[in-house]
Steps between C-alpha positions, in 0.01 A plus 500: 500500500185689545299469820129574462257569793125543445258687723155632495303183494189443721133426526255712292142474395408444137502828314774640717859591422851422623835621398782263511859608521827319417826647635826382334845479652842382379477631151317766313187375332545742213657233274230229586150442375291496806168334562242353727363147501254325735422156628177392656465188719501178286567701176787569287696835486330756297659801325341827606696799369833601371693823426813556296628826367184699422282198431250312718314182457215331689313181531161518333345427836628819662519734200328819579499440885870461578782752419863420527752778549870516575735764650851415405647784694332356826555141384137416551209353311134534586185335405176701539205260515149645467157344485639173667306171456501194715690314219791744552564343824856357492854558619649760280875502410724757357743374243801628297622359172735570219229568250134599474383181338689284742325662801166454322585131455598484872855438409632753748846517663381620838175506699406610847328305777155616411228685665140362565196674342165374609181638348175425674168484326 
């Protein structure tokens, strides 16, 4: 069992930055593909970013603006979000899965409770 807790969300103006963090407990994340997804009100979940081994992947909508990183020694995953846009407003969730492509397809094994990101125009 992996327990994930997100932090770092908040209110920011368009063009600003936020850094989300995800702390894992229970098991090491080193054997998992880790990722982030988001869900805006009235919309379906949307893949944001994933990291596995030395590889990363991003949704086209955030490519070049967001950066995912993981620290297996600290059992944490981060999402640096720059040049935020109002359409980035959503609850952001950290997720862990068995494989890279599964996380990308939102077929994860564990997820956190989420952290709210609100971007004002």
